[in-house]
Every structure is written in C-alpha cells, then in structure tokens.
PDB file of C-alpha atoms in Angstrom:
ATOM      1  CA  MET A  12     -35.533  22.574  -3.485  1.00 65.00           C
ATOM      2  CA  ASP A  13     -32.324  21.494  -5.228  1.00 83.00           C
ATOM      3  CA  LYS A  14     -30.143  19.066  -3.341  1.00 92.00           C
ATOM      4  CA  LYS A  15     -26.916  20.532  -2.036  1.00 96.00           C
ATOM      5  CA  THR A  16     -23.976  18.795  -3.642  1.00 97.00           C
ATOM      6  CA  ILE A  17     -20.946  17.473  -1.791  1.00 98.00           C
ATOM      7  CA  LEU A  18     -17.395  16.540  -2.763  1.00 98.00           C
ATOM      8  CA  VAL A  19     -15.710  14.149  -0.317  1.00 98.00           C
ATOM      9  CA  VAL A  20     -11.911  14.352  -0.092  1.00 98.00           C
ATOM     10  CA  ASP A  21     -10.643  11.437   2.001  1.00 97.00           C
ATOM     11  CA  ASP A  22      -8.227   8.582   1.294  1.00 95.00           C
ATOM     12  CA  SER A  23     -10.423   6.243   3.327  1.00 96.00           C
ATOM     13  CA  PRO A  24     -13.150   4.353   1.440  1.00 96.00           C
ATOM     14  CA  PHE A  25     -14.678   3.553   4.843  1.00 96.00           C
ATOM     15  CA  ALA A  26     -15.179   7.237   5.645  1.00 97.00           C
ATOM     16  CA  SER A  27     -16.327   8.085   2.122  1.00 96.00           C
ATOM     17  CA  LYS A  28     -18.988   5.366   2.105  1.00 96.00           C
ATOM     18  CA  GLN A  29     -20.214   6.302   5.573  1.00 96.00           C
ATOM     19  CA  ILE A  30     -20.516   9.940   4.569  1.00 97.00           C
ATOM     20  CA  LYS A  31     -22.407   9.046   1.383  1.00 97.00           C
ATOM     21  CA  ASP A  32     -24.846   6.819   3.279  1.00 96.00           C
ATOM     22  CA  ILE A  33     -25.729   9.385   5.918  1.00 97.00           C
ATOM     23  CA  VAL A  34     -25.844  12.538   3.805  1.00 98.00           C
ATOM     24  CA  GLU A  35     -27.795  11.025   0.915  1.00 97.00           C
ATOM     25  CA  GLU A  36     -30.437   9.805   3.368  1.00 97.00           C
ATOM     26  CA  ASN A  37     -30.773  13.408   4.446  1.00 97.00           C
ATOM     27  CA  GLY A  38     -31.223  15.373   1.269  1.00 96.00           C
ATOM     28  CA  TYR A  39     -27.677  15.925   0.010  1.00 97.00           C
ATOM     29  CA  GLU A  40     -25.978  14.451  -3.032  1.00 98.00           C
ATOM     30  CA  VAL A  41     -22.362  13.275  -3.109  1.00 98.00           C
ATOM     31  CA  ILE A  42     -21.111  14.128  -6.595  1.00 98.00           C
ATOM     32  CA  GLY A  43     -17.496  13.098  -6.260  1.00 98.00           C
ATOM     33  CA  TYR A  44     -14.795  11.399  -4.211  1.00 97.00           C
ATOM     34  CA  ALA A  45     -11.171  12.407  -4.190  1.00 97.00           C
ATOM     35  CA  LYS A  46      -8.508  10.252  -2.539  1.00 95.00           C
ATOM     36  CA  ASN A  47      -5.988  13.022  -1.917  1.00 96.00           C
ATOM     37  CA  GLY A  48      -5.578  16.768  -1.914  1.00 97.00           C
ATOM     38  CA  ASN A  49      -4.468  17.154  -5.527  1.00 97.00           C
ATOM     39  CA  GLU A  50      -7.383  15.091  -6.760  1.00 97.00           C
ATOM     40  CA  GLY A  51      -9.658  17.174  -4.534  1.00 98.00           C
ATOM     41  CA  ILE A  52      -8.469  20.445  -6.087  1.00 98.00           C
ATOM     42  CA  ASN A  53      -8.988  19.137  -9.605  1.00 98.00           C
ATOM     43  CA  MET A  54     -12.421  17.715  -8.820  1.00 98.00           C
ATOM     44  CA  TYR A  55     -13.551  20.911  -7.099  1.00 98.00           C
ATOM     45  CA  GLU A  56     -12.702  22.915 -10.200  1.00 97.00           C
ATOM     46  CA  GLU A  57     -14.478  20.418 -12.408  1.00 97.00           C
ATOM     47  CA  LEU A  58     -17.592  19.741 -10.324  1.00 98.00           C
ATOM     48  CA  HIS A  59     -18.185  22.974  -8.364  1.00 97.00           C
ATOM     49  CA  PRO A  60     -19.858  21.290  -5.372  1.00 97.00           C
ATOM     50  CA  ASP A  61     -21.763  23.337  -2.789  1.00 96.00           C
ATOM     51  CA  ILE A  62     -19.795  21.786   0.084  1.00 97.00           C
ATOM     52  CA  VAL A  63     -16.462  19.995   0.476  1.00 98.00           C
ATOM     53  CA  ILE A  64     -16.011  17.466   3.280  1.00 98.00           C
ATOM     54  CA  MET A  65     -12.284  16.915   3.740  1.00 98.00           C
ATOM     55  CA  ASP A  66     -10.029  14.773   5.916  1.00 97.00           C
ATOM     56  CA  ILE A  67      -6.878  16.356   7.342  1.00 96.00           C
ATOM     57  CA  ILE A  68      -4.454  13.420   7.387  1.00 94.00           C
ATOM     58  CA  MET A  69      -3.960  12.285   3.783  1.00 94.00           C
ATOM     59  CA  PRO A  70      -1.051  11.190   1.605  1.00 92.00           C
ATOM     60  CA  GLY A  71       0.660  14.041  -0.247  1.00 92.00           C
ATOM     61  CA  ILE A  72      -0.652  17.489   0.619  1.00 95.00           C
ATOM     62  CA  ASP A  73      -2.764  17.278   3.751  1.00 95.00           C
ATOM     63  CA  GLY A  74      -6.306  18.545   4.182  1.00 97.00           C
ATOM     64  CA  LEU A  75      -5.339  21.870   5.738  1.00 96.00           C
ATOM     65  CA  GLU A  76      -2.979  22.740   2.898  1.00 97.00           C
ATOM     66  CA  THR A  77      -5.533  21.593   0.342  1.00 98.00           C
ATOM     67  CA  ALA A  78      -8.179  23.773   2.016  1.00 98.00           C
ATOM     68  CA  GLU A  79      -5.883  26.808   1.868  1.00 97.00           C
ATOM     69  CA  ILE A  80      -5.279  26.278  -1.851  1.00 98.00           C
ATOM     70  CA  LEU A  81      -8.997  25.893  -2.544  1.00 98.00           C
ATOM     71  CA  MET A  82      -9.859  28.982  -0.480  1.00 97.00           C
ATOM     72  CA  LYS A  83      -7.415  31.064  -2.507  1.00 96.00           C
ATOM     73  CA  LYS A  84      -9.055  29.853  -5.706  1.00 96.00           C
ATOM     74  CA  ASP A  85     -12.595  30.312  -4.385  1.00 96.00           C
ATOM     75  CA  PRO A  86     -12.975  32.458  -1.240  1.00 94.00           C
ATOM     76  CA  SER A  87     -16.675  31.527  -1.003  1.00 94.00           C
ATOM     77  CA  ILE A  88     -15.952  27.799  -0.734  1.00 96.00           C
ATOM     78  CA  LYS A  89     -17.669  25.892   2.096  1.00 96.00           C
ATOM     79  CA  ILE A  90     -15.441  23.292   3.726  1.00 97.00           C
ATOM     80  CA  LEU A  91     -16.113  20.923   6.596  1.00 98.00           C
ATOM     81  CA  MET A  92     -12.926  19.371   7.966  1.00 97.00           C
ATOM     82  CA  LEU A  93     -12.837  15.870   9.433  1.00 97.00           C
ATOM     83  CA  SER A  94     -10.053  14.330  11.445  1.00 97.00           C
ATOM     84  CA  SER A  95      -9.185  11.701  13.978  1.00 96.00           C
ATOM     85  CA  LEU A  96      -7.070  14.512  15.470  1.00 94.00           C
ATOM     86  CA  CYS A  97      -9.696  16.744  16.998  1.00 92.00           C
ATOM     87  CA  ASP A  98      -8.000  18.476  19.922  1.00 95.00           C
ATOM     88  CA  SER A  99      -8.135  22.182  20.667  1.00 95.00           C
ATOM     89  CA  GLY A 100      -4.772  22.773  18.940  1.00 94.00           C
ATOM     90  CA  THR A 101      -6.016  21.217  15.699  1.00 94.00           C
ATOM     91  CA  LEU A 102      -9.209  23.266  15.901  1.00 95.00           C
ATOM     92  CA  GLU A 103      -7.068  26.393  16.279  1.00 95.00           C
ATOM     93  CA  GLU A 104      -5.148  25.399  13.143  1.00 94.00           C
ATOM     94  CA  VAL A 105      -8.418  24.967  11.261  1.00 96.00           C
ATOM     95  CA  LYS A 106      -9.618  28.380  12.451  1.00 96.00           C
ATOM     96  CA  SER A 107      -6.285  29.992  11.617  1.00 96.00           C
ATOM     97  CA  ILE A 108      -6.798  29.280   7.915  1.00 96.00           C
ATOM     98  CA  GLY A 109     -10.290  30.778   8.036  1.00 95.00           C
ATOM     99  CA  LEU A 110     -12.440  27.678   8.465  1.00 96.00           C
ATOM    100  CA  LYS A 111     -15.009  27.190  11.206  1.00 94.00           C
ATOM    101  CA  TYR A 112     -15.875  23.551  11.319  1.00 96.00           C
ATOM    102  CA  LEU A 113     -13.942  20.462  12.398  1.00 97.00           C
ATOM    103  CA  ILE A 114     -15.636  17.260  13.448  1.00 96.00           C
ATOM    104  CA  PRO A 115     -13.954  14.171  14.890  1.00 96.00           C
ATOM    105  CA  LYS A 116     -13.554  10.722  13.427  1.00 96.00           C
ATOM    106  CA  PRO A 117     -15.453   8.626  14.297  1.00 95.00           C
ATOM    107  CA  TRP A 118     -18.261  11.134  14.077  1.00 95.00           C
ATOM    108  CA  GLU A 119     -21.804  11.097  15.378  1.00 95.00           C
ATOM    109  CA  ASP A 120     -24.208  11.281  12.428  1.00 96.00           C
ATOM    110  CA  ASP A 121     -26.301  14.001  14.034  1.00 97.00           C
ATOM    111  CA  VAL A 122     -23.192  16.135  14.545  1.00 97.00           C
ATOM    112  CA  LEU A 123     -22.207  15.713  10.890  1.00 98.00           C
ATOM    113  CA  LEU A 124     -25.709  16.645   9.706  1.00 98.00           C
ATOM    114  CA  ALA A 125     -26.041  19.594  12.070  1.00 97.00           C
ATOM    115  CA  THR A 126     -22.683  20.942  10.922  1.00 97.00           C
ATOM    116  CA  LEU A 127     -23.663  20.572   7.272  1.00 97.00           C
ATOM    117  CA  GLU A 128     -26.850  22.501   8.045  1.00 95.00           C
ATOM    118  CA  LEU A 129     -24.771  25.303   9.544  1.00 94.00           C
ATOM    119  CA  LEU A 130     -22.663  25.421   6.397  1.00 93.00           C
ATOM    120  CA  VAL A 131     -25.762  25.574   4.202  1.00 91.00           C
ATOM    121  CA  LYS A 132     -27.256  28.407   6.287  1.00 88.00           C
ATOM    122  CA  GLN A 133     -23.978  30.259   6.086  1.00 81.00           C
ATOM    123  CA  ASP A 134     -24.275  29.844   2.322  1.00 57.00           C
ATOM    124  CA  ASN A 135     -27.820  31.233   2.284  1.00 52.00           C
ATOM    125  CA  ARG A 136     -26.870  34.373   4.172  1.00 50.00           C
ATOM    126  CA  GLN A 137     -24.362  35.409   1.522  1.00 46.00           C
TER     127      GLN A 137
ATOM    128  CA  MET B  17      -2.641   9.088  33.332  1.00 78.00           C
ATOM    129  CA  GLU B  18       0.087   7.323  31.383  1.00 91.00           C
ATOM    130  CA  VAL B  19       0.478   7.336  27.609  1.00 94.00           C
ATOM    131  CA  LYS B  20      -0.203   3.591  27.592  1.00 96.00           C
ATOM    132  CA  ASP B  21      -3.533   4.058  29.388  1.00 96.00           C
ATOM    133  CA  VAL B  22      -4.665   6.707  26.913  1.00 97.00           C
ATOM    134  CA  PHE B  23      -3.939   4.367  23.998  1.00 98.00           C
ATOM    135  CA  ASP B  24      -5.659   1.507  25.841  1.00 97.00           C
ATOM    136  CA  ASP B  25      -8.855   3.547  26.205  1.00 97.00           C
ATOM    137  CA  ALA B  26      -8.674   4.724  22.590  1.00 97.00           C
ATOM    138  CA  PHE B  27      -8.224   1.253  21.075  1.00 98.00           C
ATOM    139  CA  CYS B  28     -11.017  -0.245  23.193  1.00 98.00           C
ATOM    140  CA  ASP B  29     -13.438   2.623  22.513  1.00 97.00           C
ATOM    141  CA  VAL B  30     -12.737   2.903  18.786  1.00 97.00           C
ATOM    142  CA  THR B  31     -12.878  -0.865  18.208  1.00 97.00           C
ATOM    143  CA  LYS B  32     -16.209  -1.026  19.989  1.00 97.00           C
ATOM    144  CA  LYS B  33     -17.578   1.911  18.042  1.00 96.00           C
ATOM    145  CA  ILE B  34     -16.315   1.091  14.543  1.00 96.00           C
ATOM    146  CA  VAL B  35     -16.483  -2.696  14.399  1.00 97.00           C
ATOM    147  CA  LYS B  36     -18.635  -3.447  17.460  1.00 96.00           C
ATOM    148  CA  LEU B  37     -16.029  -5.689  19.095  1.00 97.00           C
ATOM    149  CA  ASP B  38     -15.013  -5.816  22.756  1.00 98.00           C
ATOM    150  CA  LEU B  39     -11.268  -6.059  23.385  1.00 98.00           C
ATOM    151  CA  HIS B  40     -10.085  -7.808  26.546  1.00 97.00           C
ATOM    152  CA  LYS B  41      -6.591  -7.447  27.941  1.00 94.00           C
ATOM    153  CA  SER B  42      -4.471 -10.577  27.714  1.00 93.00           C
ATOM    154  CA  ASP B  43      -1.252 -11.695  29.379  1.00 87.00           C
ATOM    155  CA  GLU B  44       1.012 -11.989  26.364  1.00 85.00           C
ATOM    156  CA  LYS B  45       4.610 -10.956  26.953  1.00 85.00           C
ATOM    157  CA  MET B  46       6.123  -7.930  25.284  1.00 83.00           C
ATOM    158  CA  GLN B  47       8.812  -8.776  22.777  1.00 83.00           C
ATOM    159  CA  ASP B  48      11.832  -6.713  21.798  1.00 80.00           C
ATOM    160  CA  ALA B  49      12.032  -4.338  18.851  1.00 79.00           C
ATOM    161  CA  GLN B  50      13.808  -6.838  16.602  1.00 79.00           C
ATOM    162  CA  ALA B  51      11.096  -9.430  17.192  1.00 81.00           C
ATOM    163  CA  VAL B  52       8.424  -6.819  16.463  1.00 81.00           C
ATOM    164  CA  SER B  53      10.110  -6.055  13.161  1.00 79.00           C
ATOM    165  CA  ASP B  54      10.304  -9.740  12.295  1.00 78.00           C
ATOM    166  CA  PHE B  55       6.710 -10.719  13.121  1.00 81.00           C
ATOM    167  CA  GLN B  56       5.070 -12.695  10.342  1.00 82.00           C
ATOM    168  CA  ASP B  57       1.546 -11.311  10.871  1.00 88.00           C
ATOM    169  CA  TYR B  58      -0.312  -8.366   9.350  1.00 90.00           C
ATOM    170  CA  ARG B  59       1.013  -5.166  10.906  1.00 92.00           C
ATOM    171  CA  GLU B  60       0.397  -1.455  10.752  1.00 94.00           C
ATOM    172  CA  MET B  61       2.864   1.266  11.638  1.00 95.00           C
ATOM    173  CA  ILE B  62       2.018   4.889  12.354  1.00 96.00           C
ATOM    174  CA  GLN B  63       4.289   7.617  13.679  1.00 96.00           C
ATOM    175  CA  THR B  64       3.684  10.700  15.760  1.00 96.00           C
ATOM    176  CA  GLN B  65       5.802  13.821  15.807  1.00 94.00           C
ATOM    177  CA  GLY B  66       5.805  16.738  18.218  1.00 95.00           C
ATOM    178  CA  TYR B  67       5.434  16.442  21.971  1.00 94.00           C
ATOM    179  CA  VAL B  68       5.020  12.687  21.610  1.00 95.00           C
ATOM    180  CA  ASN B  69       7.599  11.234  19.230  1.00 95.00           C
ATOM    181  CA  ALA B  70       6.500   7.691  18.653  1.00 96.00           C
ATOM    182  CA  VAL B  71       6.366   4.705  16.409  1.00 96.00           C
ATOM    183  CA  ILE B  72       3.254   2.636  17.034  1.00 96.00           C
ATOM    184  CA  VAL B  73       3.124  -0.882  15.637  1.00 95.00           C
ATOM    185  CA  CYS B  74      -0.091  -2.887  15.663  1.00 96.00           C
ATOM    186  CA  ARG B  75       0.034  -6.623  15.113  1.00 94.00           C
ATOM    187  CA  PHE B  76      -3.165  -8.409  14.091  1.00 95.00           C
ATOM    188  CA  SER B  77      -4.027 -12.075  14.102  1.00 94.00           C
ATOM    189  CA  ASN B  78      -5.342 -13.192  10.736  1.00 93.00           C
ATOM    190  CA  GLU B  79      -8.871 -13.532  12.087  1.00 95.00           C
ATOM    191  CA  MET B  80      -8.872 -10.104  13.713  1.00 96.00           C
ATOM    192  CA  PHE B  81      -7.424  -8.416  10.635  1.00 95.00           C
ATOM    193  CA  HIS B  82     -10.077  -9.812   8.320  1.00 95.00           C
ATOM    194  CA  TYR B  83     -12.873  -9.179  10.796  1.00 97.00           C
ATOM    195  CA  ILE B  84     -11.957  -5.488  11.057  1.00 97.00           C
ATOM    196  CA  THR B  85     -11.477  -4.906   7.323  1.00 97.00           C
ATOM    197  CA  ASN B  86     -14.600  -6.871   6.322  1.00 97.00           C
ATOM    198  CA  THR B  87     -16.765  -5.170   8.934  1.00 97.00           C
ATOM    199  CA  MET B  88     -15.572  -1.724   7.868  1.00 97.00           C
ATOM    200  CA  ASN B  89     -16.552  -2.673   4.306  1.00 97.00           C
ATOM    201  CA  ASN B  90     -20.129  -3.622   5.263  1.00 94.00           C
ATOM    202  CA  GLY B  91     -19.318  -7.321   5.649  1.00 96.00           C
ATOM    203  CA  VAL B  92     -17.613  -7.703   2.280  1.00 96.00           C
ATOM    204  CA  THR B  93     -13.917  -8.539   1.873  1.00 96.00           C
ATOM    205  CA  PRO B  94     -12.229  -5.471   0.360  1.00 96.00           C
ATOM    206  CA  SER B  95     -10.138  -5.892  -2.773  1.00 95.00           C
ATOM    207  CA  GLY B  96      -6.404  -6.414  -2.287  1.00 90.00           C
ATOM    208  CA  GLU B  97      -5.829  -2.828  -3.317  1.00 91.00           C
ATOM    209  CA  GLU B  98      -8.336  -1.466  -0.809  1.00 93.00           C
ATOM    210  CA  LEU B  99      -7.458  -3.703   2.166  1.00 93.00           C
ATOM    211  CA  PRO B 100      -4.676  -1.419   3.451  1.00 95.00           C
ATOM    212  CA  LEU B 101      -6.953   1.612   3.246  1.00 96.00           C
ATOM    213  CA  TYR B 102      -9.436   0.076   5.678  1.00 97.00           C
ATOM    214  CA  ILE B 103      -6.892  -1.015   8.261  1.00 96.00           C
ATOM    215  CA  ASN B 104      -5.076   2.325   7.830  1.00 96.00           C
ATOM    216  CA  GLU B 105      -8.278   4.120   8.754  1.00 97.00           C
ATOM    217  CA  TYR B 106      -8.824   1.942  11.816  1.00 97.00           C
ATOM    218  CA  ILE B 107      -5.340   2.747  13.116  1.00 97.00           C
ATOM    219  CA  ASN B 108      -5.621   6.393  12.133  1.00 97.00           C
ATOM    220  CA  ILE B 109      -8.812   6.786  14.136  1.00 97.00           C
ATOM    221  CA  ALA B 110      -7.612   4.864  17.214  1.00 98.00           C
ATOM    222  CA  CYS B 111      -4.244   6.622  17.392  1.00 97.00           C
ATOM    223  CA  GLY B 112      -5.784   9.985  16.478  1.00 97.00           C
ATOM    224  CA  CYS B 113      -8.201   9.715  19.401  1.00 97.00           C
ATOM    225  CA  ALA B 114      -5.312   8.903  21.747  1.00 97.00           C
ATOM    226  CA  ILE B 115      -3.068  11.703  20.490  1.00 97.00           C
ATOM    227  CA  SER B 116      -5.925  14.224  20.579  1.00 97.00           C
ATOM    228  CA  ARG B 117      -6.504  13.383  24.220  1.00 96.00           C
ATOM    229  CA  ILE B 118      -2.790  13.712  25.038  1.00 96.00           C
ATOM    230  CA  ASN B 119      -2.680  17.042  23.177  1.00 95.00           C
ATOM    231  CA  ASP B 120      -5.607  18.357  25.204  1.00 95.00           C
ATOM    232  CA  MET B 121      -4.219  17.026  28.500  1.00 94.00           C
ATOM    233  CA  THR B 122      -0.742  18.487  28.002  1.00 94.00           C
ATOM    234  CA  GLY B 123      -1.605  21.606  25.987  1.00 93.00           C
ATOM    235  CA  GLN B 124       1.117  20.589  23.547  1.00 92.00           C
ATOM    236  CA  LEU B 125       0.875  19.397  19.986  1.00 92.00           C
ATOM    237  CA  SER B 126       1.678  16.083  18.376  1.00 95.00           C
ATOM    238  CA  ARG B 127       0.797  15.100  14.840  1.00 94.00           C
ATOM    239  CA  LEU B 128       0.181  11.761  13.117  1.00 95.00           C
ATOM    240  CA  THR B 129       1.698  10.520   9.890  1.00 94.00           C
ATOM    241  CA  VAL B 130      -0.252   8.549   7.287  1.00 93.00           C
ATOM    242  CA  PRO B 131      -0.233   4.907   8.505  1.00 95.00           C
ATOM    243  CA  ARG B 132       1.641   2.207   6.635  1.00 95.00           C
ATOM    244  CA  PHE B 133       0.436  -1.348   6.154  1.00 94.00           C
ATOM    245  CA  TYR B 134       2.854  -4.302   6.209  1.00 92.00           C
ATOM    246  CA  GLN B 135       1.959  -7.639   4.675  1.00 87.00           C
ATOM    247  CA  CYS B 136       2.737 -10.842   6.548  1.00 84.00           C
ATOM    248  CA  GLY B 137       6.501 -11.319   6.676  1.00 82.00           C
ATOM    249  CA  GLU B 138       7.376  -7.886   5.273  1.00 85.00           C
ATOM    250  CA  PRO B 139      10.125  -6.339   7.460  1.00 85.00           C
ATOM    251  CA  LEU B 140       9.295  -3.040   9.149  1.00 88.00           C
ATOM    252  CA  GLU B 141      11.123   0.057   7.976  1.00 87.00           C
ATOM    253  CA  GLY B 142      12.197   2.634  10.524  1.00 83.00           C
ATOM    254  CA  ASP B 143      13.941   2.959  13.835  1.00 85.00           C
ATOM    255  CA  LEU B 144      12.253   1.497  16.914  1.00 87.00           C
ATOM    256  CA  ASP B 145      14.956   2.747  19.298  1.00 88.00           C
ATOM    257  CA  PHE B 146      13.029   5.018  21.692  1.00 91.00           C
ATOM    258  CA  ARG B 147      13.439   5.781  25.397  1.00 90.00           C
ATOM    259  CA  GLU B 148      10.074   4.275  26.330  1.00 93.00           C
ATOM    260  CA  GLN B 149       8.490   1.017  25.221  1.00 93.00           C
ATOM    261  CA  ARG B 150       4.998  -0.071  26.218  1.00 94.00           C
ATOM    262  CA  PHE B 151       2.803  -2.949  25.153  1.00 94.00           C
ATOM    263  CA  LEU B 152      -0.927  -3.569  24.959  1.00 96.00           C
ATOM    264  CA  SER B 153      -2.230  -7.038  24.264  1.00 96.00           C
ATOM    265  CA  TYR B 154      -5.848  -7.919  23.583  1.00 97.00           C
ATOM    266  CA  ASP B 155      -7.960 -10.976  23.028  1.00 96.00           C
ATOM    267  CA  SER B 156     -11.427 -10.926  21.580  1.00 96.00           C
ATOM    268  CA  ARG B 157     -13.982 -13.419  20.343  1.00 95.00           C
ATOM    269  CA  LEU B 158     -12.569 -12.725  16.895  1.00 95.00           C
ATOM    270  CA  GLY B 159      -8.824 -12.853  17.281  1.00 94.00           C
ATOM    271  CA  LYS B 160      -5.932 -10.978  18.822  1.00 95.00           C
ATOM    272  CA  LEU B 161      -4.466  -7.503  18.612  1.00 96.00           C
ATOM    273  CA  GLN B 162      -1.168  -6.278  20.016  1.00 96.00           C
ATOM    274  CA  VAL B 163      -0.077  -2.651  20.150  1.00 97.00           C
ATOM    275  CA  TYR B 164       3.583  -1.755  20.620  1.00 95.00           C
ATOM    276  CA  LEU B 165       4.303   1.836  21.635  1.00 96.00           C
ATOM    277  CA  PHE B 166       7.881   3.038  21.118  1.00 95.00           C
ATOM    278  CA  TYR B 167       8.086   6.682  22.164  1.00 96.00           C
ATOM    279  CA  SER B 168       9.785   9.563  23.867  1.00 95.00           C
ATOM    280  CA  LEU B 169       8.243  12.746  25.236  1.00 93.00           C
ATOM    281  CA  ASN B 170       9.787  15.904  23.890  1.00 85.00           C
ATOM    282  CA  ASP B 171      10.103  18.622  26.521  1.00 69.00           C
ATOM    283  CA  TYR B 172      10.991  21.384  24.085  1.00 54.00           C
ATOM    284  CA  GLU B 173       8.017  23.489  25.077  1.00 48.00           C
ATOM    285  CA  GLU B 174       8.433  23.142  28.827  1.00 42.00           C
ATOM    286  CA  GLY B 175       8.593  26.444  30.645  1.00 38.00           C
ATOM    287  CA  LYS B 176       6.660  28.347  28.001  1.00 39.00           C
TER     288      LYS B 176
END
C-alpha cells in the first residue's frame, strides 16, 4: 500500500521534527515543511500531499485563515490542526470553517496517530 | 483559581513534559516593569488579547535557556537563526496551555500572539502598564526561570 503523504505547516522546527519522527515510524511520509501559511499554500499546490498538518498560531496569516484558503482551492483537502490553544472555543472556530480535527500541543503520539487514521478513513470513504 | 496559579501549573507541566525538567518555586523578589524591560538576560515576550489582555515576559538564566533549546533540538545546539524558534515554541505551548484553561474555565475567549525573542540586553518593546502584575520564580537543577504576568481582565462579555 502506498504511504500517505503529509505536508507540515508550522513555524516551529521542534514540532516539525517531532511530527516527522512519529509519523514516519508509522507508515506515513512527510514530503514537505512550510514555515508559514503562504509557504504552506504554495507547497500544497506544488506537492499535493494526502494530508496537511497545520499549526494555528504562525507569523503572517494564521493556520485557520490558511486552512480556509486551501479549502476554497481544494474542497477535498484533509487538514489536521494543531495548537497550544485547544479550548472549546478554539475547537468551535476550527469546526466553523468546516474542519473536524484539532489536537493540542504538546500532543500525545497515540492521539496524533489515531487522528491521522481517522483522516485517512475519511479519505477512503469518498 | 487565580490567573497566576493557572500559569504556574502550565509552566511546570509543560517544562516537565517537553524538556523533562522539574521547576521549583523560589523566593526571588518581583521587580518593577522598568527593571523587567532592562534585564540583561535572554527573554521572551508573548501577548494575549481578548478576555485576558496580557503581556507575559519570561526571563531565562543562560543555563536554563540553553538547556531548553538544546533539549528541544535533540541535544544539539540550534543555529543562531533557529534558536528563537525553539524558545518561541516553548513559550507558545506553556502560555497556550494556560490560556486554553482560562478560556474553558471562564467560557470567554483570549488569543495568543506569536512570541518574540529578545537577546541579552535588548530592550523590550511594548507597554507593560497593566492593572495586575504577578510574578512566578523558579529554580531547577539547570538554571532559573522567571515569569512576569502583566494583565487585565476584560469584562466586555459579562452579562451575556
């Protein structure tokens, strides 16, 4: 089975490296890193990853705005949001733009992997 | 629970989880805003807007600063360009955990800005004149951390 590919959009090299380590041990492939929203949009169009993992708090356009732009360009896009802000209000904001998944920083690896699995299954149903 | 206690829990929990270091409260005295601006150590500033309007300034001893950034980079000293990104993430996570908890406790929203790193001796930019000032001071086996909280609580949503 082909590995699912991931684009990480996060200004933190700490988060990006941690994500790469855990997902690549578990059958995914990180094919790109973007340090801000604009870079993320450009890299998505260039690389066409299966999944985007994106931080909310970033310099320039934040993760929510970036997600909205990407969803307009590609309504079938699969995005997992990450944030140190993970309260019920932030989750509502994530849902209000049509996304389902928000996991907290620092995350538990099993939560990250289980959420990725949900995104992949969602992909398979379409 | 007071704002200060929420930040205390968040800094201790996040430091333990991310860099495996126990923080212990110490008896240092809080200094005034001008002194905070003039500190010669590594500092980070992050702001919150919304229900909690705050400027949070973290002051690191040299040893603590390098321990955190090296540990977050798998034991290797990050390049000069990357150093701020590691300490930014540490502060982002600690303050994000605290603000998330306050948001859930109050049912009101506050948001974080992108943190800013200040080199030793670089004067802070921004106004530290807030109604409330609180101070957290920690010792550890690998240096010291101080957290200054300058904030006011915005009651604009009361009564809704």
